[in-house]
PDB file of C-alpha atoms in Angstrom:
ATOM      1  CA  UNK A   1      -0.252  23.678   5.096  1.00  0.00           C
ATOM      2  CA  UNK A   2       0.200  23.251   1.259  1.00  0.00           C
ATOM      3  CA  UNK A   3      -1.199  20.719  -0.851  1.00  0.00           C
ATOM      4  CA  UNK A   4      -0.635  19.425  -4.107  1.00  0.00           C
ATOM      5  CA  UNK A   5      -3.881  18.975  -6.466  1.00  0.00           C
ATOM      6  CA  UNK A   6      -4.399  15.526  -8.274  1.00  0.00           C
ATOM      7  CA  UNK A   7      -6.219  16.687 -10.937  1.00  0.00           C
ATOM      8  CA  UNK A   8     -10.310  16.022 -10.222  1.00  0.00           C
ATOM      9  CA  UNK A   9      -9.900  13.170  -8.580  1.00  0.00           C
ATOM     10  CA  UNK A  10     -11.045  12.522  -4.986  1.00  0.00           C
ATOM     11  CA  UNK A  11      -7.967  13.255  -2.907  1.00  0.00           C
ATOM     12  CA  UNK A  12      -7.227  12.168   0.363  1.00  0.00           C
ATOM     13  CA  UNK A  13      -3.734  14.992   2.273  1.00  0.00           C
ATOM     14  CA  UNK A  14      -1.162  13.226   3.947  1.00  0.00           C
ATOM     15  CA  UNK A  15       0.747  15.327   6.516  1.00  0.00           C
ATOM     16  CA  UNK A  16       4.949  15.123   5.004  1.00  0.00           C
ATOM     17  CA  UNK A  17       7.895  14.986   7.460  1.00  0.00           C
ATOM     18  CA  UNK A  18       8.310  19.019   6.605  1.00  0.00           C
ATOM     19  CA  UNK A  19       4.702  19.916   7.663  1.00  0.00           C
ATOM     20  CA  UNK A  20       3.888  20.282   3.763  1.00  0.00           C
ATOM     21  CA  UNK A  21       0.213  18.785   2.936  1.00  0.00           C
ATOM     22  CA  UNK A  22       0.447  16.274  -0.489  1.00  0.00           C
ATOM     23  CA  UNK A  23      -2.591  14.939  -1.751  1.00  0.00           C
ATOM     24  CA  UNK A  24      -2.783  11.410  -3.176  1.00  0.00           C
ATOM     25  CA  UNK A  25      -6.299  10.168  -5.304  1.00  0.00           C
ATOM     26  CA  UNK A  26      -7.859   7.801  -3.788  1.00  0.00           C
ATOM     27  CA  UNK A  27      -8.677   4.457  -5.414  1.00  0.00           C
ATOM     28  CA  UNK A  28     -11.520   4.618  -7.485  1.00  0.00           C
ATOM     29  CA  UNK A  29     -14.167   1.946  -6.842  1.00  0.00           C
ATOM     30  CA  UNK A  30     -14.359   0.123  -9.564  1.00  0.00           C
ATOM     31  CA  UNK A  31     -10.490  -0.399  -9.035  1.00  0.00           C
ATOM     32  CA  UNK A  32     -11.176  -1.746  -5.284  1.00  0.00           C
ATOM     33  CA  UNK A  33     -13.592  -4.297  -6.891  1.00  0.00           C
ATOM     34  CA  UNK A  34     -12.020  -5.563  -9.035  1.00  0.00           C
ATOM     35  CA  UNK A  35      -8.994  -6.231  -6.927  1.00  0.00           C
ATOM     36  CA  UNK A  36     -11.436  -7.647  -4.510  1.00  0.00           C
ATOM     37  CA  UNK A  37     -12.711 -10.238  -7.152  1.00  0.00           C
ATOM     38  CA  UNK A  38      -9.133 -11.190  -8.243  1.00  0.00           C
ATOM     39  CA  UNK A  39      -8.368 -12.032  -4.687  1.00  0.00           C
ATOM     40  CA  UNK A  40     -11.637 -13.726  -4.145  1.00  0.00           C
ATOM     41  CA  UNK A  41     -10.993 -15.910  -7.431  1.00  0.00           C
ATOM     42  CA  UNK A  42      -7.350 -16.487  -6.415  1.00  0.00           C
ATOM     43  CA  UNK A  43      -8.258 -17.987  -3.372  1.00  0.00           C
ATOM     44  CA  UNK A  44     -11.324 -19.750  -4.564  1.00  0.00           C
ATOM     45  CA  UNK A  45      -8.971 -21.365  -7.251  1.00  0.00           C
ATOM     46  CA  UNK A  46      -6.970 -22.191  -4.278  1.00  0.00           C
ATOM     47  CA  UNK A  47      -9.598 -23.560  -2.215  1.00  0.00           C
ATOM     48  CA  UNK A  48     -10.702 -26.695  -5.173  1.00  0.00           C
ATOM     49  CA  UNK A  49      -7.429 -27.734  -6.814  1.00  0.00           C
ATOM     50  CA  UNK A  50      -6.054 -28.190  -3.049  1.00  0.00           C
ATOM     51  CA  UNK A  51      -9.469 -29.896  -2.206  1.00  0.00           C
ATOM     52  CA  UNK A  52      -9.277 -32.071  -5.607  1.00  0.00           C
ATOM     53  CA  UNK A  53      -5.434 -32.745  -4.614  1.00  0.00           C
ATOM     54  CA  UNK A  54      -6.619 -33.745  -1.495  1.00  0.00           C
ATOM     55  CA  UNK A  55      -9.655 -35.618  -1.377  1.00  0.00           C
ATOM     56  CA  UNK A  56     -10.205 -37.002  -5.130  1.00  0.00           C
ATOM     57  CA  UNK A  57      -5.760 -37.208  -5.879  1.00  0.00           C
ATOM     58  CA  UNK A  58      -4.684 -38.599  -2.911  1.00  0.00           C
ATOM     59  CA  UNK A  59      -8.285 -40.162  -1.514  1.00  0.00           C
ATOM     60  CA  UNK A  60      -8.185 -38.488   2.177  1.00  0.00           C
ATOM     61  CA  UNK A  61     -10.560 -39.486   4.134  1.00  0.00           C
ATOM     62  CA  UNK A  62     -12.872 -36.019   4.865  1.00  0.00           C
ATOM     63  CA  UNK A  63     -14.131 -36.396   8.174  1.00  0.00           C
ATOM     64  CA  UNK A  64     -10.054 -37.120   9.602  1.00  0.00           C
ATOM     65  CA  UNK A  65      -8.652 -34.774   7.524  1.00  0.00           C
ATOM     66  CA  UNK A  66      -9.565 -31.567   9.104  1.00  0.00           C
ATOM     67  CA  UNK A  67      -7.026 -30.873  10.988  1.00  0.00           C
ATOM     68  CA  UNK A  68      -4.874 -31.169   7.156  1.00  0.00           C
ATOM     69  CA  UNK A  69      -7.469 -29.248   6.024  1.00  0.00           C
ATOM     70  CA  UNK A  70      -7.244 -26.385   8.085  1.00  0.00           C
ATOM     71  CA  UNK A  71      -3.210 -26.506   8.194  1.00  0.00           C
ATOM     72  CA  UNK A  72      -2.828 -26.589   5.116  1.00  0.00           C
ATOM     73  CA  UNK A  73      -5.594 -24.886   3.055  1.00  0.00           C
ATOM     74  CA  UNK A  74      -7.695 -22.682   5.638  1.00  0.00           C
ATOM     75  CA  UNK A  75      -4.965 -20.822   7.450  1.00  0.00           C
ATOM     76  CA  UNK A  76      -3.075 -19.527   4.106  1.00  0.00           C
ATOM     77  CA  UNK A  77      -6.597 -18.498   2.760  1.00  0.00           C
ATOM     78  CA  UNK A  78      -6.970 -16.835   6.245  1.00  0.00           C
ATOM     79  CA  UNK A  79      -3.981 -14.657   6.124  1.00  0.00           C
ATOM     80  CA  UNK A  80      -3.870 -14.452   2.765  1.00  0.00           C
ATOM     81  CA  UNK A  81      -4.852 -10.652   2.773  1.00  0.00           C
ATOM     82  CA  UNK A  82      -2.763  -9.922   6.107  1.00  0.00           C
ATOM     83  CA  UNK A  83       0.367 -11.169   4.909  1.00  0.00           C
ATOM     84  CA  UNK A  84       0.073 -10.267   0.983  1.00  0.00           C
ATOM     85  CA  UNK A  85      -0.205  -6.413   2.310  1.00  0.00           C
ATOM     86  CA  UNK A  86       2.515  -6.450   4.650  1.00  0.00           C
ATOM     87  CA  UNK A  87       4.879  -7.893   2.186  1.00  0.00           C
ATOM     88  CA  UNK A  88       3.690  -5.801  -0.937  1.00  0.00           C
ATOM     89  CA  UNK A  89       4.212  -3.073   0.346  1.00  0.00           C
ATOM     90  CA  UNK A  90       0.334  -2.385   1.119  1.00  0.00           C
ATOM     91  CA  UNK A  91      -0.723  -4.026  -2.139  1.00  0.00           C
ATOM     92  CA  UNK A  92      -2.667  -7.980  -2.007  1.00  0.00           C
ATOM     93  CA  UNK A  93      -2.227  -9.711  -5.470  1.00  0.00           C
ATOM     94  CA  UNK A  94      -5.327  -8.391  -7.192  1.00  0.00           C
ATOM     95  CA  UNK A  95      -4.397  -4.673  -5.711  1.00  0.00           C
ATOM     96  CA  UNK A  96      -1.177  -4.924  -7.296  1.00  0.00           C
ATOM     97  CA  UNK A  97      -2.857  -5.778 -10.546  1.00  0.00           C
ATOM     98  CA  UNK A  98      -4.866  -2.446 -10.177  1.00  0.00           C
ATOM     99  CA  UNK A  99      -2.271  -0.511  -9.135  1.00  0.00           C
ATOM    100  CA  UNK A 100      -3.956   0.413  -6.042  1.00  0.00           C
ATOM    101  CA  UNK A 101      -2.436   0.515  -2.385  1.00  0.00           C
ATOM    102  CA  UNK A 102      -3.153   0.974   0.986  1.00  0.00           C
ATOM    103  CA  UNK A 103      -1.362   3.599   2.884  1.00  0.00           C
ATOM    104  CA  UNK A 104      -0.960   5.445   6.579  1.00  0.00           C
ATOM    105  CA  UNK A 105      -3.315   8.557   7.066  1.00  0.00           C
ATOM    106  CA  UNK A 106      -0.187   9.324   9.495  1.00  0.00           C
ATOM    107  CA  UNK A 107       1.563   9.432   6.364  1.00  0.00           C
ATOM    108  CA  UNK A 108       3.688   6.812   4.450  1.00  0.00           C
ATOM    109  CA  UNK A 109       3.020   3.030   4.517  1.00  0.00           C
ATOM    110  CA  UNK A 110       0.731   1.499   7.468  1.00  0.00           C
ATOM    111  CA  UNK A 111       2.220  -0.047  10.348  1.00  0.00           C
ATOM    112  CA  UNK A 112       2.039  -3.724  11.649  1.00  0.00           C
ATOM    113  CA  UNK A 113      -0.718  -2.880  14.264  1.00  0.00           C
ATOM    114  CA  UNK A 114      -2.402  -1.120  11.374  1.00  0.00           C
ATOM    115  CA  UNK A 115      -2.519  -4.031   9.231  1.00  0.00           C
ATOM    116  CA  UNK A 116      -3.812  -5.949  11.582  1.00  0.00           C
ATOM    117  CA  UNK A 117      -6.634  -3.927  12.441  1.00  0.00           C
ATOM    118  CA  UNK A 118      -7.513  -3.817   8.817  1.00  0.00           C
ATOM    119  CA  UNK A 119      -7.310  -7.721   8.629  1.00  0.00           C
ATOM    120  CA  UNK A 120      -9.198  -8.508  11.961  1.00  0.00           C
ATOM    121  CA  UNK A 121     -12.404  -5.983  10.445  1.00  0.00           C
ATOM    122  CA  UNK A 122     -12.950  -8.562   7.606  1.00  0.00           C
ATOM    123  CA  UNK A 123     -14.501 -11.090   9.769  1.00  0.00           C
ATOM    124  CA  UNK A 124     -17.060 -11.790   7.463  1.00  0.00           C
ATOM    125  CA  UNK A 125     -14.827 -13.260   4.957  1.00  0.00           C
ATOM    126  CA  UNK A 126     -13.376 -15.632   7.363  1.00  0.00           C
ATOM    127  CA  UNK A 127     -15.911 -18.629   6.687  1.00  0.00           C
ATOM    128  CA  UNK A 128     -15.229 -19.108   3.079  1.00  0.00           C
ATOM    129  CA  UNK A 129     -11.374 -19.098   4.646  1.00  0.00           C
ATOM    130  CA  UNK A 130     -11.765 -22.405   6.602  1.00  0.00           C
ATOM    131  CA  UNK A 131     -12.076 -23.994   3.496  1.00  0.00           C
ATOM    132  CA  UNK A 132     -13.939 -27.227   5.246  1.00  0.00           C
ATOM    133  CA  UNK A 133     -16.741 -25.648   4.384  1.00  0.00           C
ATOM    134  CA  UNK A 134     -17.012 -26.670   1.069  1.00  0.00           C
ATOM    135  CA  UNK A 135     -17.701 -30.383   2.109  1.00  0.00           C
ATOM    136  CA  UNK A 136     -21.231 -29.176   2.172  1.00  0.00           C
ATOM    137  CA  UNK A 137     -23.188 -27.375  -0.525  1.00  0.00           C
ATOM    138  CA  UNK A 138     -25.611 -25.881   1.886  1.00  0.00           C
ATOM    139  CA  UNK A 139     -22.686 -24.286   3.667  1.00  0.00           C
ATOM    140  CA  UNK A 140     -21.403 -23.039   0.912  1.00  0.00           C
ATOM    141  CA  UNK A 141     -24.494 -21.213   0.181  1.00  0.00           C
ATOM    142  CA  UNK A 142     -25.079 -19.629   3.367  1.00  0.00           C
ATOM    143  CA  UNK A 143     -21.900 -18.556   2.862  1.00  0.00           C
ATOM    144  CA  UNK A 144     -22.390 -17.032   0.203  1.00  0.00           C
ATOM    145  CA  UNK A 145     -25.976 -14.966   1.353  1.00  0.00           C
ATOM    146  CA  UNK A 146     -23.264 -14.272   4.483  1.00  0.00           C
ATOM    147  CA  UNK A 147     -20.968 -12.274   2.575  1.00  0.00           C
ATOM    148  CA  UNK A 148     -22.882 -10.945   0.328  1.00  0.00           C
ATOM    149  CA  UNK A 149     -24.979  -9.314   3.165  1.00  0.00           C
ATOM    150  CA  UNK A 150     -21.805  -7.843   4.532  1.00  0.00           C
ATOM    151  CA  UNK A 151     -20.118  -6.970   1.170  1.00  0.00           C
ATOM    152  CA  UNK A 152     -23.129  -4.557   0.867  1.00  0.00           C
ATOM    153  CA  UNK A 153     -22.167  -3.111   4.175  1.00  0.00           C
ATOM    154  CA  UNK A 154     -19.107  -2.271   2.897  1.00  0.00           C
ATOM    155  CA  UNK A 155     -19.886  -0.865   0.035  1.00  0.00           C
ATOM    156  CA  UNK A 156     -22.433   1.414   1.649  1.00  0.00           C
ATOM    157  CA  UNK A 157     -18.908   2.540   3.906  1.00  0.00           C
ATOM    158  CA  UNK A 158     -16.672   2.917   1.030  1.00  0.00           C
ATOM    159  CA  UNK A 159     -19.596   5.658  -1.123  1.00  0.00           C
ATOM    160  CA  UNK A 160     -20.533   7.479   2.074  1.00  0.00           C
ATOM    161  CA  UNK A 161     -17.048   8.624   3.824  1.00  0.00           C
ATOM    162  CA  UNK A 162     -15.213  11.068   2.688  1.00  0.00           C
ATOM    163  CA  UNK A 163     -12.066   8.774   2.167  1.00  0.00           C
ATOM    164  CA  UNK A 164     -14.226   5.769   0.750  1.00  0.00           C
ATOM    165  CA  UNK A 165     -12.749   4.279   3.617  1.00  0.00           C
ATOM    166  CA  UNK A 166     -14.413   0.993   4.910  1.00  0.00           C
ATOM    167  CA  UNK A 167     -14.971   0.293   8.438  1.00  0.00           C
ATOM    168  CA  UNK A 168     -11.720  -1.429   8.781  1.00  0.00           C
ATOM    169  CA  UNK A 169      -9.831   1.944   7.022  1.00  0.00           C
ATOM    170  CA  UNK A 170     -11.661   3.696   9.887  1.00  0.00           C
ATOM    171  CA  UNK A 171     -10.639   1.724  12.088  1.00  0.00           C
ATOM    172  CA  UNK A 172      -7.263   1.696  11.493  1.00  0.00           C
ATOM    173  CA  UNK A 173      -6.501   5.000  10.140  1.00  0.00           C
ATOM    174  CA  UNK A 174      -5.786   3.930   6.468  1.00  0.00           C
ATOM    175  CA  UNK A 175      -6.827   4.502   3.469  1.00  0.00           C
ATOM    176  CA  UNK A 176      -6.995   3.003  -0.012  1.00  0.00           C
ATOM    177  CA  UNK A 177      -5.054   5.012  -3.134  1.00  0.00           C
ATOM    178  CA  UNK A 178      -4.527   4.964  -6.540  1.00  0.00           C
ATOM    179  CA  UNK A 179      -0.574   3.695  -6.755  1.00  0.00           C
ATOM    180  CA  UNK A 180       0.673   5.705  -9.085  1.00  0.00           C
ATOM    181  CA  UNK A 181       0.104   8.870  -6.719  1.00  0.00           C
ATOM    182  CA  UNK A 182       1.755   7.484  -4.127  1.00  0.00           C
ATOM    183  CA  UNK A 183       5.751   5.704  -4.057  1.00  0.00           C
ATOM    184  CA  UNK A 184       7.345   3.808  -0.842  1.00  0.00           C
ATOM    185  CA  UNK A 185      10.804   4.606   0.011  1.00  0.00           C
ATOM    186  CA  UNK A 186      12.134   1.370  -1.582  1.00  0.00           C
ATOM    187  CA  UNK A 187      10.215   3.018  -5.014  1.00  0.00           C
ATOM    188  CA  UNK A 188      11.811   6.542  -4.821  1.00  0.00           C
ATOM    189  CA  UNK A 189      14.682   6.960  -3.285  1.00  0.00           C
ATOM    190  CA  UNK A 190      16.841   5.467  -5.253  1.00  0.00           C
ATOM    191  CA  UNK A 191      19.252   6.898  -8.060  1.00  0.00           C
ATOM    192  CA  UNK A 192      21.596   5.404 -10.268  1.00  0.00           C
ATOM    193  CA  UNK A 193      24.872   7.505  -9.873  1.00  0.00           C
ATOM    194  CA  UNK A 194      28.379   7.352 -12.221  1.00  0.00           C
ATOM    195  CA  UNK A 195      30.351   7.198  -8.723  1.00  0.00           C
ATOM    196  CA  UNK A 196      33.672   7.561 -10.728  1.00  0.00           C
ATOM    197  CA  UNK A 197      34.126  11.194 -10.792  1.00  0.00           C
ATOM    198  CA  UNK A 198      30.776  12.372  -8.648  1.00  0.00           C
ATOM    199  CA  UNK A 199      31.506  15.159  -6.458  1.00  0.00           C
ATOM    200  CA  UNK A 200      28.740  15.729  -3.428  1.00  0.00           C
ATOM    201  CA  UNK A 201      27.990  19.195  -2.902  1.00  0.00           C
ATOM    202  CA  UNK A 202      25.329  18.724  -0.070  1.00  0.00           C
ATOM    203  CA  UNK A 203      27.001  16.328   2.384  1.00  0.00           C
ATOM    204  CA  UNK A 204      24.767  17.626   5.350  1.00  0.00           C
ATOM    205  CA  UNK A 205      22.072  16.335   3.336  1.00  0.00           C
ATOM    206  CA  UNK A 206      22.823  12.536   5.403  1.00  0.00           C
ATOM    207  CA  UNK A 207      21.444  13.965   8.263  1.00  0.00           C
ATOM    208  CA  UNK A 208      17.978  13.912   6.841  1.00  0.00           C
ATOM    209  CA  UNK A 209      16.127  10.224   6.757  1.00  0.00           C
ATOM    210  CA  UNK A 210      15.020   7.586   4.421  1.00  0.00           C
ATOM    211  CA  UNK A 211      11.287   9.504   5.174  1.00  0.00           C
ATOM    212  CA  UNK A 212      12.755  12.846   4.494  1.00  0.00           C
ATOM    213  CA  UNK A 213      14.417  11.775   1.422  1.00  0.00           C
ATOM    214  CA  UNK A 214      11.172  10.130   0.007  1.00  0.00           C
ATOM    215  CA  UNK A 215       9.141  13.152   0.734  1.00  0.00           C
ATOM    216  CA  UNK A 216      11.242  15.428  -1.881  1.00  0.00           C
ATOM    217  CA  UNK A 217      11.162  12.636  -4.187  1.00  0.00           C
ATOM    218  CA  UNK A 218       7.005  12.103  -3.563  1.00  0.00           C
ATOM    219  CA  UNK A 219       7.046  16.299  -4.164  1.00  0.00           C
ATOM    220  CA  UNK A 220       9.625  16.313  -7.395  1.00  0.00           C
ATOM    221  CA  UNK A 221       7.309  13.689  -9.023  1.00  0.00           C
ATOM    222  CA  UNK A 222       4.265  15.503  -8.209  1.00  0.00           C
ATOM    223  CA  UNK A 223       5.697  19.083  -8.941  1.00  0.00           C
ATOM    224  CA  UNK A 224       6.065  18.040 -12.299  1.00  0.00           C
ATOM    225  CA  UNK A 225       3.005  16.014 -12.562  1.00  0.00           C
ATOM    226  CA  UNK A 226       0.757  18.785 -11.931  1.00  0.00           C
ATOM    227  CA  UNK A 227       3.579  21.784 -13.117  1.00  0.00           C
ATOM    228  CA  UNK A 228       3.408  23.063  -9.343  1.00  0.00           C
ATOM    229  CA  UNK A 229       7.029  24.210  -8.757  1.00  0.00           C
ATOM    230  CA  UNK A 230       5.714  26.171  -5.461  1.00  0.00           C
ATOM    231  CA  UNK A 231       5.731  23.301  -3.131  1.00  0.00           C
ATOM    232  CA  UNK A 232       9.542  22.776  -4.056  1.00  0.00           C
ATOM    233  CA  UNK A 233      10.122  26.078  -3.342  1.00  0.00           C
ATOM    234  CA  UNK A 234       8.290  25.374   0.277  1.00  0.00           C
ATOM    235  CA  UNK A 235      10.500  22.345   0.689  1.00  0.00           C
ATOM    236  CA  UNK A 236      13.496  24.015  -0.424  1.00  0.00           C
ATOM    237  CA  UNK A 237      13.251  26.456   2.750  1.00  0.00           C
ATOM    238  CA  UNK A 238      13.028  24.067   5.164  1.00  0.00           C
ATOM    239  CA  UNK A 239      15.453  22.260   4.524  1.00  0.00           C
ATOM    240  CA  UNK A 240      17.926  25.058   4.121  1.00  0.00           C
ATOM    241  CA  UNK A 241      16.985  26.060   7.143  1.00  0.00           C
ATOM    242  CA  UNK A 242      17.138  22.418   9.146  1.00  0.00           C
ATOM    243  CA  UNK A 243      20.897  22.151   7.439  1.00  0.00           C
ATOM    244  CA  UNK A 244      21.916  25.323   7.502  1.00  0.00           C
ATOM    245  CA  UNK A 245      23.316  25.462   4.144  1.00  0.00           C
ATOM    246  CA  UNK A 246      22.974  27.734   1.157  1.00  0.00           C
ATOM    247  CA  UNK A 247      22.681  27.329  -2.723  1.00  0.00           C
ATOM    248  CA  UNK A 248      21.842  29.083  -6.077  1.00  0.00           C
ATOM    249  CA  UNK A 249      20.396  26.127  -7.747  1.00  0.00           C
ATOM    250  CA  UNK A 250      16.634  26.346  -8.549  1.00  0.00           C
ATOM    251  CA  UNK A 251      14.338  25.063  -6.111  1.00  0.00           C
ATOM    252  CA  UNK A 252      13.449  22.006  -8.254  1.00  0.00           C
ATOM    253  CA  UNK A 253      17.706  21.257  -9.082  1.00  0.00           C
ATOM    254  CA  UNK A 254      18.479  21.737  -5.457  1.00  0.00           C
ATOM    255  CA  UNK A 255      16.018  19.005  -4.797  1.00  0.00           C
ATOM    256  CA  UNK A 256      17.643  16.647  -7.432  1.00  0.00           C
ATOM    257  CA  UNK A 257      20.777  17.099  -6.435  1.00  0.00           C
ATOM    258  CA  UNK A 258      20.149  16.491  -2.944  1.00  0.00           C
ATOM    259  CA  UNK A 259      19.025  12.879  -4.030  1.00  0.00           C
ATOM    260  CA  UNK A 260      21.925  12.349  -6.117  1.00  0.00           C
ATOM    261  CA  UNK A 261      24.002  13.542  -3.545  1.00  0.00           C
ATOM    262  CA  UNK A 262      22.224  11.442  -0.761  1.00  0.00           C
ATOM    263  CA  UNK A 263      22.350   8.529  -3.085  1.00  0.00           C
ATOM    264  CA  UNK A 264      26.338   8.788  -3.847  1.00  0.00           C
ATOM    265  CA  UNK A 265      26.818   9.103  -0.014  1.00  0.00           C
ATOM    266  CA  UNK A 266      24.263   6.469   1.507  1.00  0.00           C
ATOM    267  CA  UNK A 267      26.706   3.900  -0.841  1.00  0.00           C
ATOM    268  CA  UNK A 268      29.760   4.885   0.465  1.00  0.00           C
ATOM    269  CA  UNK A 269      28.445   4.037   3.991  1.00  0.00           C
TER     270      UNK A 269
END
């Protein structure tokens, strides 16, 4: 197993399609925070200009608007997180911001049963969700003492493990990393090429996948990043060998020019 250093940052090694170890830095905490604060605020911000439109705007009555209440303004702050992730590619609003995303221990971006664990392990959040509770100050409060008991919880989770995983990351086999280290397909694979007069020199190279093709992207990107050619050299083996095919490029231009080439073709599908 190789993997690729990130400097002195706390890594965490995610196992490639071609058995080749690459190391992305997890998030720092300061990063999580602060993501968790602009989500909080988002949602608090939310939570009072849908109450004002409701209750001081349009003059609902409170005690037979629940059900509204809860349709309307409790069950988007309640998936809020869920859906935001699965949409952003592993990033809510406030992650985005900070460049920070959650990703697949198994390598890539979580799946859908993954996300859900994640979501279902912030239970404690939930009250300030059902935003009904804000009819009542002393709610509100005890709210408030609520979370804040459990945010410590958390915290205490994210110094201790090795991953700064929280339970939730535990549970679901995920954990939280600095974006810029890490790239979805949709991010990498892509290449713009002058299809005009391009001539594709590693056809075979369509038999590899979208994952495939994102992992020598992932490794180009770091290889330079860190001026660690060996790991294309690794790569470049392996996949000779899977497609039997031969070249005298350099490791790191028979990488490129698989992408271009798998770029040209993939259009011409």
């Amino acid at each position: 197993m190789l993997a690729v250093n990130c400097d002195t940052m706390p890594t965490v090694q995610i196992n490639t399609a071609f058995n080749v170890g690459l190391d992305f830095e997890v998030a720092p905490f300061h990063k999580r925070l602060v993501a968790y604060l602009i989500d909080f605020a988002l949602l608090a911000l939310y939570l009072l200009s849908m109450k004002h439109l409701f209750y001081e705007e349009f003059n609902l009555d409170t005690e037979k608007s629940t059900g509204i209440d809860i349709l309307i303004i409790s069950l988007p702050m309640l998936f809020y997180s869920l859906l935001t992730e699965l949409l952003l590619n592993g990033q809510t609003i406030g992650k985005k911001i900070m460049k920070i995303r959650v990703i697949s221990l198994e390598g890539g971006e979580p799946t859908f049963g993954q996300f859900i664990l994640r979501w279902i392990t912030k239970f404690f959040e939930w009250p300030f969700l059902f935003g009904y509770i804000y009819a009542s100050s002393i709610a509100l409060f005890m709210y408030a003492m609520y979370t804040g008991f459990f945010g410590v919880a958390v915290v205490i989770a994210i110094l201790v493990t090795k991953k700064s995983q929280r339970l939730g990351d535990l549970a679901a086999g995920t954990v939280v990393v600095d974006a810029k280290s890490f790239m979805s397909v949709n991010d990498t694979i892509f290449i713009p090429i002058n299809s005009s007069n391009y001539k594709p020199v590693f056809p075979e190279v369509m038999r590899l996948s979208d994952n495939d093709i994102n992992t020598i992207k992932t490794v180009l990107t770091q290889a330079r990043k860190h001026h660690n050619h060996d790991i294309c050299m690794r790569i470049e083996y392996k996949i000779k060998d899977v497609l039997k095919i031969e070249s005298r490029l350099s490791s790191t231009d028979f990488l490129e020019k698989l992408l271009e080439d798998y770029n040209y073709l993939a259009t011409k599908e």
